[in-house]
Amino acid sequence: MSDASALGKRGETPTVPPSTLVIFGAMGDLAKRLLVPSIVNLCRDGLVGDDLRIIGVSYHDGDDDTLRANLDEFVAGSDAGKPCSDGGCWDGLKGRTTYHKGDFTQPATYEELATKIDGNVAFYLATAPQFFGTIVERLADAGVLDEAEGFRRVLIEKPFGHDLASAQALNSCILARVPESQIYRIDHFLGKETVQNILVSRFGNALFEAVWNNRYIDHVQITAAETVTVGARGKFYDATGALRDMLPNHLFQLLAMIGMEPPNSFDAEAIRNEKAKVLAAVRGPRPEDAAEHGVRGRYVAGTVGGKAVPDYRAEDQVAPDSRTETYAAVRLEVETWRWAGVPFYLRTGKALSARDTEIVVQFKPVPFALFRDTDVSQLPPNTLVLQVQPDEGISLNFLAKQPGQAVNAKEVSMDFRYADHFPLGHRTGYETLLYDVLVGDQTLFQRADMIEAGWAAMQPVLDAWNAGGEPEDYPAGSDGPDGARALLARDGRTWHAIG
Ligand code: BG6
């Protein structure tokens, strides 16, 4: 196991050791759209060698050729496939990809699998969540999680539970069979370069850290706005909703990056400890405030990017009387010395006016009205905008004097765009995560306590929403429901514009 985390590697990225990647759910979308293309990208970058093989497990009828053809269809035509057609990365990997048909619930599936693997193995659970616990139990019973011959690691996709109790139950089921050190709970937001960059920006620059506290920061907004609708995912989404889909996992990970204390090293556990501490300090609304501090919305017919969008309740596989939210906004407090009194507002939604994932750190106003006698009545506060996607970058907005005799101030910005400095290339976002699993670096993975802290903070809102009521309608293509604006207006604040 490596001591230094991904962030501490200082550019040394060794090739992963010989290993087998076993993908449960290999005939599904995740495997063909993201996982296998990521491995191909890693091969192309020389980080994965010819000694990596893939075994796809699924209940579908088929053989090696069926799986290869299924992957081929997507990988060969994707960005991952194209550059490799010369170097033969995908062709080579395809020959090392085999199929294992089996029912995830049957011990025989695992007993047969055990005869096909040896040495280092990573098991990727890219299945429906109801199988997570069962697969881990069966793997353990078949003895294949024993690390005598090589590493044995288990990667678990989201959603990890659907509330606090189910997440706790899943953690205890898994941890009864395999130690935390072998578990890699995925949050794909942590595979994004710009998310990892938050730590480097915060802890590599004295400039930001010096003002990173409740003395200077007024509040923080974390937004993940999407233009996409539920599309073909109606069945999953209607049972899940915007809050469960995005908040306790993805947006809480961003919150942790912004809110954590400096770790005392780049060791994976040092970083995860600091993140876990700040997540444990997040206070969701008290039960009596939950309805007021949590806003839910649902899109109704409108237009997004020139395309007509139907009512959410008319979407495929969505119940006509659904009460599921497609938009969620919450107000949270972080009870630490650094953040006392600084609200964190989180929002996410589908079918909104623009795709925009960003963190806005808004600073306090200047302490006295120096400009009282000028034309400037309302001085905009300084903001630091960390743009996660699209157009990844960082902007610092501040005031400058407009040329002329009068002292007029105008907001200007200093902008850093990732693409101007670093080629980001075509990446799926899973390359770093898969690489880290194969080299044994847990920094970018969720620990049991982090997952549970996210659910614990959100549970009062989930309870309040379960108790009754309906999401507030918002037109597709808008910025969300009026209630979200009211949430901030009550505190005398406004949301940063989406887009
Ligand atoms: C997934 C959610 O985890 O994240 C989706 O289930 C959402 O509903 C997606 O669209 C957003 O991820 P990204 O990387 O496109 O911002």
Coordinates of C-alpha atoms and ligand atoms in Angstrom, one line a residue:
M1 CA 0.0 0.0 0.0
S2 CA 1.4 3.5 -0.8
D3 CA 1.8 6.0 1.9
A4 CA 1.6 9.2 -0.2
S5 CA -1.8 10.1 -1.6
A6 CA -2.6 11.0 -5.2
L7 CA -2.2 14.6 -4.2
G8 CA 1.2 14.0 -2.7
K9 CA 2.8 12.0 -5.5
R10 CA 4.7 15.0 -6.8
G11 CA 4.4 13.7 -10.4
E12 CA 5.7 10.1 -9.8
T13 CA 3.0 7.9 -11.2
P14 CA 4.2 4.3 -11.4
T15 CA 2.5 1.7 -13.6
V16 CA -0.1 -0.2 -11.6
P17 CA 1.0 -3.7 -10.5
P18 CA -0.3 -6.8 -12.5
S19 CA -3.9 -7.1 -11.6
T20 CA -7.4 -8.2 -12.5
L21 CA -10.4 -5.9 -12.6
V22 CA -13.6 -7.8 -12.0
I23 CA -16.6 -5.8 -13.0
F24 CA -20.0 -6.8 -11.7
G25 CA -22.6 -5.4 -14.0
A26 CA -20.2 -5.6 -17.0
M27 CA -23.0 -5.4 -19.6
G28 CA -24.3 -2.1 -18.1
D29 CA -23.8 1.5 -19.2
L30 CA -21.2 2.4 -16.6
A31 CA -18.8 -0.3 -17.7
K32 CA -19.0 0.6 -21.4
R33 CA -19.3 4.4 -21.1
L34 CA -16.8 5.1 -18.3
L35 CA -14.9 2.2 -16.8
V36 CA -13.5 0.4 -19.8
P37 CA -12.7 3.6 -21.7
S38 CA -10.9 4.9 -18.5
I39 CA -8.7 1.7 -18.4
V40 CA -8.0 2.2 -22.1
N41 CA -6.9 5.8 -21.4
L42 CA -4.7 4.6 -18.6
C43 CA -3.1 2.0 -21.0
R44 CA -2.5 4.7 -23.5
D45 CA -0.8 6.9 -20.8
G46 CA 1.4 3.9 -19.9
L47 CA 0.0 3.7 -16.4
V48 CA -1.6 0.3 -16.9
G49 CA 0.4 -2.4 -18.6
D50 CA -0.3 -5.6 -20.6
D51 CA -0.6 -7.5 -17.3
L52 CA -4.0 -6.0 -16.5
R53 CA -7.0 -8.2 -17.4
I54 CA -10.7 -7.6 -17.0
I55 CA -13.4 -10.2 -16.1
G56 CA -16.9 -9.0 -16.7
V57 CA -19.6 -10.6 -14.5
S58 CA -23.3 -10.3 -15.4
Y59 CA -26.5 -12.5 -15.4
H60 CA -27.0 -11.9 -19.2
D61 CA -26.5 -14.9 -21.5
G62 CA -23.3 -14.6 -23.5
D63 CA -19.6 -15.3 -23.7
D64 CA -16.3 -13.5 -24.1
D65 CA -17.3 -12.4 -27.6
T66 CA -20.6 -11.0 -26.5
L67 CA -19.0 -8.9 -23.8
R68 CA -16.2 -7.7 -26.1
A69 CA -18.7 -6.8 -28.8
N70 CA -20.8 -4.9 -26.3
L71 CA -17.8 -2.9 -25.1
D72 CA -16.4 -2.5 -28.6
E73 CA -19.5 -0.8 -29.9
F74 CA -18.9 2.0 -27.4
V75 CA -15.2 2.0 -26.7
A76 CA -14.0 1.9 -30.3
G77 CA -16.2 4.8 -31.2
S78 CA -15.4 6.9 -28.2
D79 CA -12.6 9.4 -27.5
A80 CA -10.9 6.7 -25.5
G81 CA -11.0 4.3 -28.4
K82 CA -9.9 6.6 -31.2
P83 CA -6.3 7.5 -30.2
C84 CA -5.7 3.9 -29.3
S85 CA -6.6 2.5 -32.6
D86 CA -3.0 3.2 -33.7
G87 CA -1.3 2.0 -30.5
G88 CA -3.7 -0.9 -30.2
C89 CA -4.6 -0.2 -26.5
W90 CA -8.2 -1.3 -26.8
D91 CA -7.3 -4.2 -29.1
G92 CA -4.8 -5.5 -26.6
L93 CA -7.1 -5.0 -23.7
K94 CA -10.0 -6.6 -25.5
G95 CA -8.0 -9.8 -25.8
R96 CA -7.5 -9.8 -22.1
T97 CA -11.2 -9.2 -21.3
T98 CA -13.3 -12.3 -20.5
Y99 CA -16.9 -12.9 -19.5
H100 CA -18.3 -14.8 -16.5
K101 CA -22.0 -15.3 -16.5
G102 CA -23.6 -15.6 -13.1
D103 CA -26.4 -14.7 -10.8
F104 CA -25.1 -12.2 -8.2
T105 CA -27.1 -13.9 -5.4
Q106 CA -25.8 -17.4 -6.0
P107 CA -22.7 -18.8 -4.2
A108 CA -21.8 -20.9 -7.3
T109 CA -21.1 -17.6 -9.2
Y110 CA -18.4 -16.8 -6.8
E111 CA -17.0 -20.3 -6.4
E112 CA -16.5 -20.5 -10.2
L113 CA -15.1 -16.9 -10.2
A114 CA -12.6 -18.0 -7.5
T115 CA -11.1 -20.5 -9.9
K116 CA -10.5 -17.7 -12.5
I117 CA -8.6 -15.2 -10.4
D118 CA -5.3 -15.0 -8.5
G119 CA -2.9 -12.4 -7.4
N120 CA -4.1 -8.8 -7.2
V121 CA -7.8 -8.3 -7.8
A122 CA -10.1 -5.2 -7.6
F123 CA -13.9 -6.0 -7.6
Y124 CA -15.9 -3.1 -9.1
L125 CA -19.6 -3.2 -8.1
A126 CA -21.2 -1.4 -11.0
T127 CA -24.6 -3.0 -10.2
A128 CA -28.0 -1.9 -8.9
P129 CA -27.5 -0.9 -5.2
Q130 CA -29.6 -3.7 -3.8
F131 CA -26.7 -6.1 -4.7
F132 CA -23.9 -4.2 -3.0
G133 CA -24.2 -6.0 0.4
T134 CA -24.9 -9.4 -1.1
I135 CA -22.0 -9.3 -3.5
V136 CA -19.6 -8.4 -0.7
E137 CA -21.0 -11.2 1.5
R138 CA -20.7 -13.8 -1.2
L139 CA -17.2 -12.7 -2.2
A140 CA -16.1 -13.0 1.4
D141 CA -17.8 -16.4 1.8
A142 CA -16.0 -17.6 -1.3
G143 CA -12.7 -16.6 0.3
V144 CA -11.7 -14.3 -2.5
L145 CA -11.3 -11.2 -0.3
D146 CA -8.4 -12.8 1.6
E147 CA -5.3 -10.8 0.8
A148 CA -2.7 -13.7 1.3
E149 CA -1.8 -13.8 -2.4
G150 CA -2.2 -10.2 -3.4
F151 CA -4.4 -7.2 -2.8
R152 CA -8.2 -7.7 -2.8
R153 CA -10.1 -4.4 -3.1
V154 CA -13.8 -3.7 -3.4
L155 CA -15.1 -0.6 -5.3
I156 CA -18.7 0.4 -4.5
E157 CA -20.6 2.9 -6.7
K158 CA -23.3 5.3 -5.4
P159 CA -26.0 5.4 -4.2
F160 CA -24.6 4.2 -0.9
G161 CA -27.9 3.8 1.0
H162 CA -31.0 5.9 0.6
D163 CA -31.1 7.4 4.1
L164 CA -29.1 7.3 7.3
A165 CA -30.4 4.0 8.5
S166 CA -29.9 2.2 5.2
A167 CA -26.4 3.6 4.8
Q168 CA -25.5 2.5 8.4
A169 CA -26.9 -1.0 7.7
L170 CA -25.0 -1.3 4.4
N171 CA -21.8 -0.2 6.1
S172 CA -22.2 -2.7 8.9
C173 CA -23.0 -5.5 6.5
I174 CA -19.9 -4.8 4.5
L175 CA -17.5 -4.0 7.4
A176 CA -18.5 -7.3 9.1
R177 CA -16.9 -9.1 6.1
V178 CA -14.0 -6.8 4.9
P179 CA -12.0 -4.1 6.6
E180 CA -12.3 -0.5 5.7
S181 CA -8.8 -0.6 4.2
Q182 CA -10.1 -2.8 1.4
I183 CA -13.1 -0.7 0.6
Y184 CA -13.2 2.1 -2.0
R185 CA -16.6 3.9 -2.0
I186 CA -16.7 5.9 -5.2
D187 CA -17.9 9.5 -5.5
H188 CA -17.1 10.4 -9.1
F189 CA -17.0 14.2 -8.3
L190 CA -13.7 13.4 -6.6
G191 CA -12.3 12.2 -9.9
K192 CA -12.7 15.7 -11.4
E193 CA -9.4 17.6 -11.7
T194 CA -11.0 20.8 -10.6
V195 CA -12.3 19.3 -7.4
Q196 CA -8.9 17.9 -6.5
N197 CA -7.5 21.4 -7.3
I198 CA -9.5 22.9 -4.5
L199 CA -7.1 21.4 -2.0
V200 CA -4.1 22.6 -3.9
S201 CA -5.6 26.1 -4.2
R202 CA -6.4 26.3 -0.5
F203 CA -3.3 24.7 1.0
G204 CA -0.7 25.6 -1.6
N205 CA -1.5 29.4 -1.5
A206 CA -1.1 31.5 1.7
L207 CA -3.3 34.1 0.0
F208 CA -6.6 32.2 0.3
E209 CA -6.0 30.4 3.6
A210 CA -5.4 33.7 5.4
V211 CA -8.9 34.8 4.8
W212 CA -10.6 31.4 4.9
N213 CA -12.7 31.8 8.0
N214 CA -15.7 33.4 9.6
R215 CA -13.9 36.7 10.1
Y216 CA -13.8 37.3 6.4
I217 CA -16.3 35.0 4.7
D218 CA -20.0 35.9 4.7
H219 CA -21.3 32.6 3.3
V220 CA -20.6 29.9 0.8
Q221 CA -22.9 28.7 -2.1
I222 CA -22.4 25.3 -3.7
T223 CA -24.3 24.7 -6.9
A224 CA -24.7 21.8 -9.3
A225 CA -27.1 23.0 -11.9
E226 CA -27.9 20.7 -14.8
T227 CA -29.8 21.2 -18.1
V228 CA -30.4 17.5 -18.6
T229 CA -33.8 16.1 -17.6
V230 CA -34.3 12.6 -16.1
G231 CA -34.2 11.3 -19.6
A232 CA -34.2 7.5 -19.6
R233 CA -33.4 7.3 -15.9
G234 CA -37.0 7.8 -14.7
K235 CA -37.3 4.6 -12.7
F236 CA -34.1 5.2 -10.7
Y237 CA -34.7 9.0 -10.4
D238 CA -38.3 8.8 -9.3
A239 CA -37.3 6.6 -6.4
T240 CA -34.4 8.8 -5.5
G241 CA -34.9 12.5 -6.1
A242 CA -32.5 15.4 -6.4
L243 CA -31.5 15.6 -2.8
R244 CA -30.5 11.9 -2.4
D245 CA -28.9 11.9 -5.9
M246 CA -26.6 14.8 -5.3
L247 CA -26.4 16.3 -1.9
P248 CA -25.1 13.9 0.8
N249 CA -22.5 12.7 -1.6
H250 CA -21.3 15.0 -4.4
L251 CA -22.1 18.4 -2.9
F252 CA -21.0 17.3 0.6
Q253 CA -17.7 16.3 -0.9
L254 CA -17.3 19.8 -2.3
L255 CA -18.3 21.3 1.1
A256 CA -15.7 19.1 2.8
M257 CA -12.9 20.3 0.4
I258 CA -13.9 23.9 1.2
G259 CA -14.5 23.5 4.9
M260 CA -11.8 21.0 6.0
E261 CA -8.8 22.0 8.2
P262 CA -5.3 21.7 6.7
P263 CA -4.2 18.0 6.9
N264 CA -0.8 17.5 8.5
S265 CA 0.3 15.5 5.5
F266 CA -0.9 14.3 2.1
D267 CA -1.3 10.8 3.5
A268 CA -4.7 9.4 2.6
E269 CA -5.9 8.9 6.1
A270 CA -4.7 12.4 7.2
I271 CA -6.9 14.0 4.4
R272 CA -9.8 11.7 5.0
N273 CA -9.7 12.4 8.8
E274 CA -9.9 16.2 8.1
K275 CA -12.8 15.7 5.7
A276 CA -14.6 13.5 8.0
K277 CA -14.2 16.0 10.9
V278 CA -15.8 18.8 8.9
L279 CA -18.6 16.6 7.6
A280 CA -19.3 15.5 11.2
A281 CA -19.6 19.2 12.1
V282 CA -22.2 19.9 9.4
R283 CA -25.5 20.7 11.1
G284 CA -28.6 20.0 9.0
P285 CA -31.7 22.0 9.9
R286 CA -33.3 21.2 13.3
P287 CA -36.5 19.1 12.7
E288 CA -38.7 22.1 13.4
D289 CA -36.8 24.2 10.8
A290 CA -36.3 21.4 8.2
A291 CA -39.3 22.4 6.0
E292 CA -38.2 26.0 5.9
H293 CA -34.4 25.3 5.4
G294 CA -34.9 22.7 2.7
V295 CA -36.6 23.7 -0.6
R296 CA -37.8 21.2 -3.1
G297 CA -38.8 21.8 -6.7
R298 CA -40.1 19.9 -9.6
Y299 CA -39.8 21.0 -13.3
V300 CA -42.9 21.5 -15.4
A301 CA -43.1 21.9 -19.1
G302 CA -40.7 24.5 -20.5
T303 CA -37.8 24.9 -22.9
V304 CA -34.1 24.1 -22.2
G305 CA -31.6 25.1 -24.8
G306 CA -34.3 25.6 -27.4
K307 CA -35.8 22.1 -26.8
A308 CA -39.2 21.5 -25.4
V309 CA -39.2 19.6 -22.1
P310 CA -42.4 17.9 -20.7
D311 CA -43.6 18.0 -17.2
Y312 CA -41.5 15.8 -14.9
R313 CA -44.6 13.8 -14.1
A314 CA -45.1 13.0 -17.8
E315 CA -41.5 11.6 -18.2
D316 CA -41.0 8.0 -19.1
Q317 CA -41.2 5.7 -16.0
V318 CA -42.1 8.5 -13.6
A319 CA -45.3 8.1 -11.6
P320 CA -48.0 10.5 -12.7
D321 CA -48.7 11.3 -9.1
S322 CA -45.0 11.4 -8.2
R323 CA -43.9 13.6 -5.2
T324 CA -40.2 13.3 -6.1
E325 CA -38.2 16.5 -6.3
T326 CA -36.0 17.4 -9.3
Y327 CA -34.5 20.4 -7.5
A328 CA -33.2 20.7 -3.9
A329 CA -31.7 23.6 -2.0
V330 CA -30.7 23.6 1.7
R331 CA -29.2 25.9 4.2
L332 CA -26.6 24.3 6.5
E333 CA -24.3 25.4 9.3
V334 CA -20.8 24.0 10.0
E335 CA -20.2 24.0 13.7
T336 CA -16.4 24.6 13.9
W337 CA -14.4 27.5 15.2
R338 CA -13.5 28.4 11.6
W339 CA -17.1 28.4 10.2
A340 CA -19.4 29.3 13.1
G341 CA -22.0 31.8 11.8
V342 CA -21.2 31.2 8.1
P343 CA -24.1 29.5 6.3
F344 CA -23.5 27.1 3.5
Y345 CA -26.2 27.1 0.9
L346 CA -26.3 24.0 -1.4
R347 CA -28.6 23.6 -4.5
T348 CA -28.9 21.2 -7.4
G349 CA -31.5 20.6 -10.0
K350 CA -32.4 19.1 -13.4
A351 CA -33.8 21.0 -16.5
L352 CA -32.3 24.3 -15.3
S353 CA -31.3 27.2 -17.5
A354 CA -27.6 26.2 -17.7
R355 CA -25.1 23.6 -16.7
D356 CA -23.0 25.1 -13.9
T357 CA -21.2 23.4 -11.1
E358 CA -19.5 26.0 -8.9
I359 CA -18.6 27.0 -5.5
V360 CA -19.0 30.7 -4.6
V361 CA -17.2 32.0 -1.5
Q362 CA -18.7 35.4 -0.7
F363 CA -16.6 37.7 1.5
K364 CA -18.0 40.1 4.0
P365 CA -18.6 43.7 3.1
V366 CA -15.9 46.3 3.9
P367 CA -16.4 47.4 7.5
F368 CA -17.3 51.0 7.0
A369 CA -19.0 53.1 4.3
L370 CA -15.9 54.8 2.9
F371 CA -17.8 55.4 -0.3
R372 CA -20.9 56.8 1.3
D373 CA -20.5 60.2 -0.5
T374 CA -19.8 58.8 -3.9
D375 CA -22.1 57.5 -6.6
V376 CA -21.6 54.0 -5.4
S377 CA -24.5 53.1 -3.2
Q378 CA -24.2 49.3 -3.2
L379 CA -20.7 47.9 -3.2
P380 CA -20.7 44.3 -4.5
P381 CA -18.9 42.1 -2.1
N382 CA -15.7 40.2 -3.1
T383 CA -16.4 36.7 -4.3
L384 CA -14.1 33.8 -5.2
V385 CA -15.8 31.5 -7.7
L386 CA -14.4 28.0 -8.1
Q387 CA -15.9 26.8 -11.4
V388 CA -15.9 23.0 -11.4
Q389 CA -17.7 22.6 -14.8
P390 CA -18.0 23.6 -17.6
D391 CA -15.1 26.1 -18.3
E392 CA -13.2 24.9 -15.3
G393 CA -11.3 27.7 -13.5
I394 CA -11.2 30.2 -10.7
S395 CA -12.4 33.9 -10.7
L396 CA -11.7 36.5 -8.0
N397 CA -14.2 39.3 -8.2
F398 CA -13.3 42.6 -6.6
L399 CA -13.7 46.4 -7.0
A400 CA -11.6 48.8 -9.1
K401 CA -11.9 52.5 -9.5
Q402 CA -13.4 53.6 -12.8
P403 CA -11.2 56.2 -14.4
G404 CA -12.4 59.8 -13.9
Q405 CA -12.7 62.6 -11.4
A406 CA -15.4 60.9 -9.3
V407 CA -14.6 57.9 -7.2
N408 CA -16.7 55.3 -8.8
A409 CA -16.1 51.7 -8.2
K410 CA -16.8 48.9 -10.6
E411 CA -16.7 45.1 -10.1
V412 CA -13.9 43.5 -12.1
S413 CA -12.5 40.0 -12.1
M414 CA -9.2 38.1 -12.3
D415 CA -9.8 34.9 -14.1
F416 CA -7.8 31.6 -14.2
R417 CA -9.1 29.2 -16.9
Y418 CA -7.8 25.7 -16.5
A419 CA -7.8 25.1 -20.3
D420 CA -5.5 28.2 -20.8
H421 CA -2.7 26.5 -18.8
F422 CA -3.2 22.8 -18.8
P423 CA -4.4 20.4 -21.5
L424 CA -7.3 18.6 -19.8
G425 CA -7.8 16.3 -22.8
H426 CA -10.6 13.9 -23.1
R427 CA -11.0 12.1 -19.9
T428 CA -13.9 10.2 -18.4
G429 CA -13.2 11.4 -14.8
Y430 CA -12.8 7.8 -13.7
E431 CA -9.1 7.4 -14.7
T432 CA -7.7 8.8 -11.5
L433 CA -10.1 6.8 -9.4
L434 CA -9.4 3.5 -11.1
Y435 CA -5.7 4.2 -11.0
D436 CA -5.8 5.0 -7.3
V437 CA -7.6 1.8 -6.5
L438 CA -5.0 -0.3 -8.4
V439 CA -2.1 1.4 -6.5
G440 CA -3.9 1.4 -3.2
D441 CA -4.6 5.1 -2.6
Q442 CA -7.8 5.7 -0.7
T443 CA -7.6 9.5 -0.5
L444 CA -10.3 10.2 -3.1
F445 CA -12.8 7.6 -1.7
Q446 CA -15.5 7.9 0.9
R447 CA -15.0 6.3 4.3
A448 CA -18.0 4.9 6.2
D449 CA -18.1 7.8 8.6
M450 CA -18.1 10.4 5.8
I451 CA -21.0 8.7 4.1
E452 CA -23.0 8.5 7.3
A453 CA -22.3 12.1 8.2
G454 CA -23.8 13.3 4.9
W455 CA -26.9 11.3 5.4
A456 CA -27.2 12.4 9.1
A457 CA -27.1 16.0 8.1
M458 CA -29.8 15.5 5.5
Q459 CA -32.1 13.2 7.4
P460 CA -34.2 16.0 9.0
V461 CA -35.0 17.3 5.6
L462 CA -35.8 13.9 4.2
D463 CA -38.1 13.3 7.2
A464 CA -39.9 16.6 6.7
W465 CA -40.4 15.9 3.0
N466 CA -41.6 12.3 3.7
A467 CA -44.2 13.6 6.1
G468 CA -46.1 15.3 3.3
G469 CA -46.3 18.2 1.0
E470 CA -45.3 18.6 -2.7
P471 CA -42.3 20.1 -4.5
E472 CA -42.9 23.5 -5.8
D473 CA -43.2 23.7 -9.6
Y474 CA -40.6 25.5 -11.7
P475 CA -40.6 25.9 -15.4
A476 CA -37.9 23.8 -17.2
G477 CA -35.2 26.2 -18.4
S478 CA -35.6 28.5 -15.4
D479 CA -33.2 28.9 -12.4
G480 CA -35.4 26.8 -10.1
P481 CA -38.4 27.5 -7.8
D482 CA -39.2 30.8 -6.0
G483 CA -38.7 29.1 -2.7
A484 CA -35.0 28.8 -3.3
R485 CA -34.8 32.5 -3.8
A486 CA -36.8 33.0 -0.6
L487 CA -34.4 30.8 1.3
L488 CA -31.6 33.2 0.7
A489 CA -33.7 36.4 0.8
R490 CA -34.7 35.6 4.4
D491 CA -31.0 36.0 5.2
G492 CA -30.7 39.1 3.1
R493 CA -28.7 37.3 0.4
T494 CA -29.1 36.2 -3.2
W495 CA -27.9 33.3 -5.3
H496 CA -25.0 33.7 -7.7
A497 CA -26.5 33.7 -11.2
I498 CA -26.5 30.2 -12.9
G499 CA -24.5 29.9 -16.1
Ligands
BG6_1 C1 -24.7 11.4 -10.8 C2 -26.2 11.6 -10.7 O1 -24.2 10.8 -9.7 O2 -24.1 12.6 -11.1 C3 -26.8 12.2 -11.9 O3 -26.8 10.3 -10.4 C4 -26.0 13.5 -12.3 O4 -28.2 12.5 -11.8 C5 -24.5 13.3 -12.3 O5 -26.5 13.9 -13.5 C6 -23.8 14.6 -12.5 O6 -22.4 14.3 -12.7 P1 -21.6 15.2 -13.7 O7 -20.2 14.6 -13.6 O8 -22.2 15.1 -15.0 O9 -21.6 16.5 -13.1

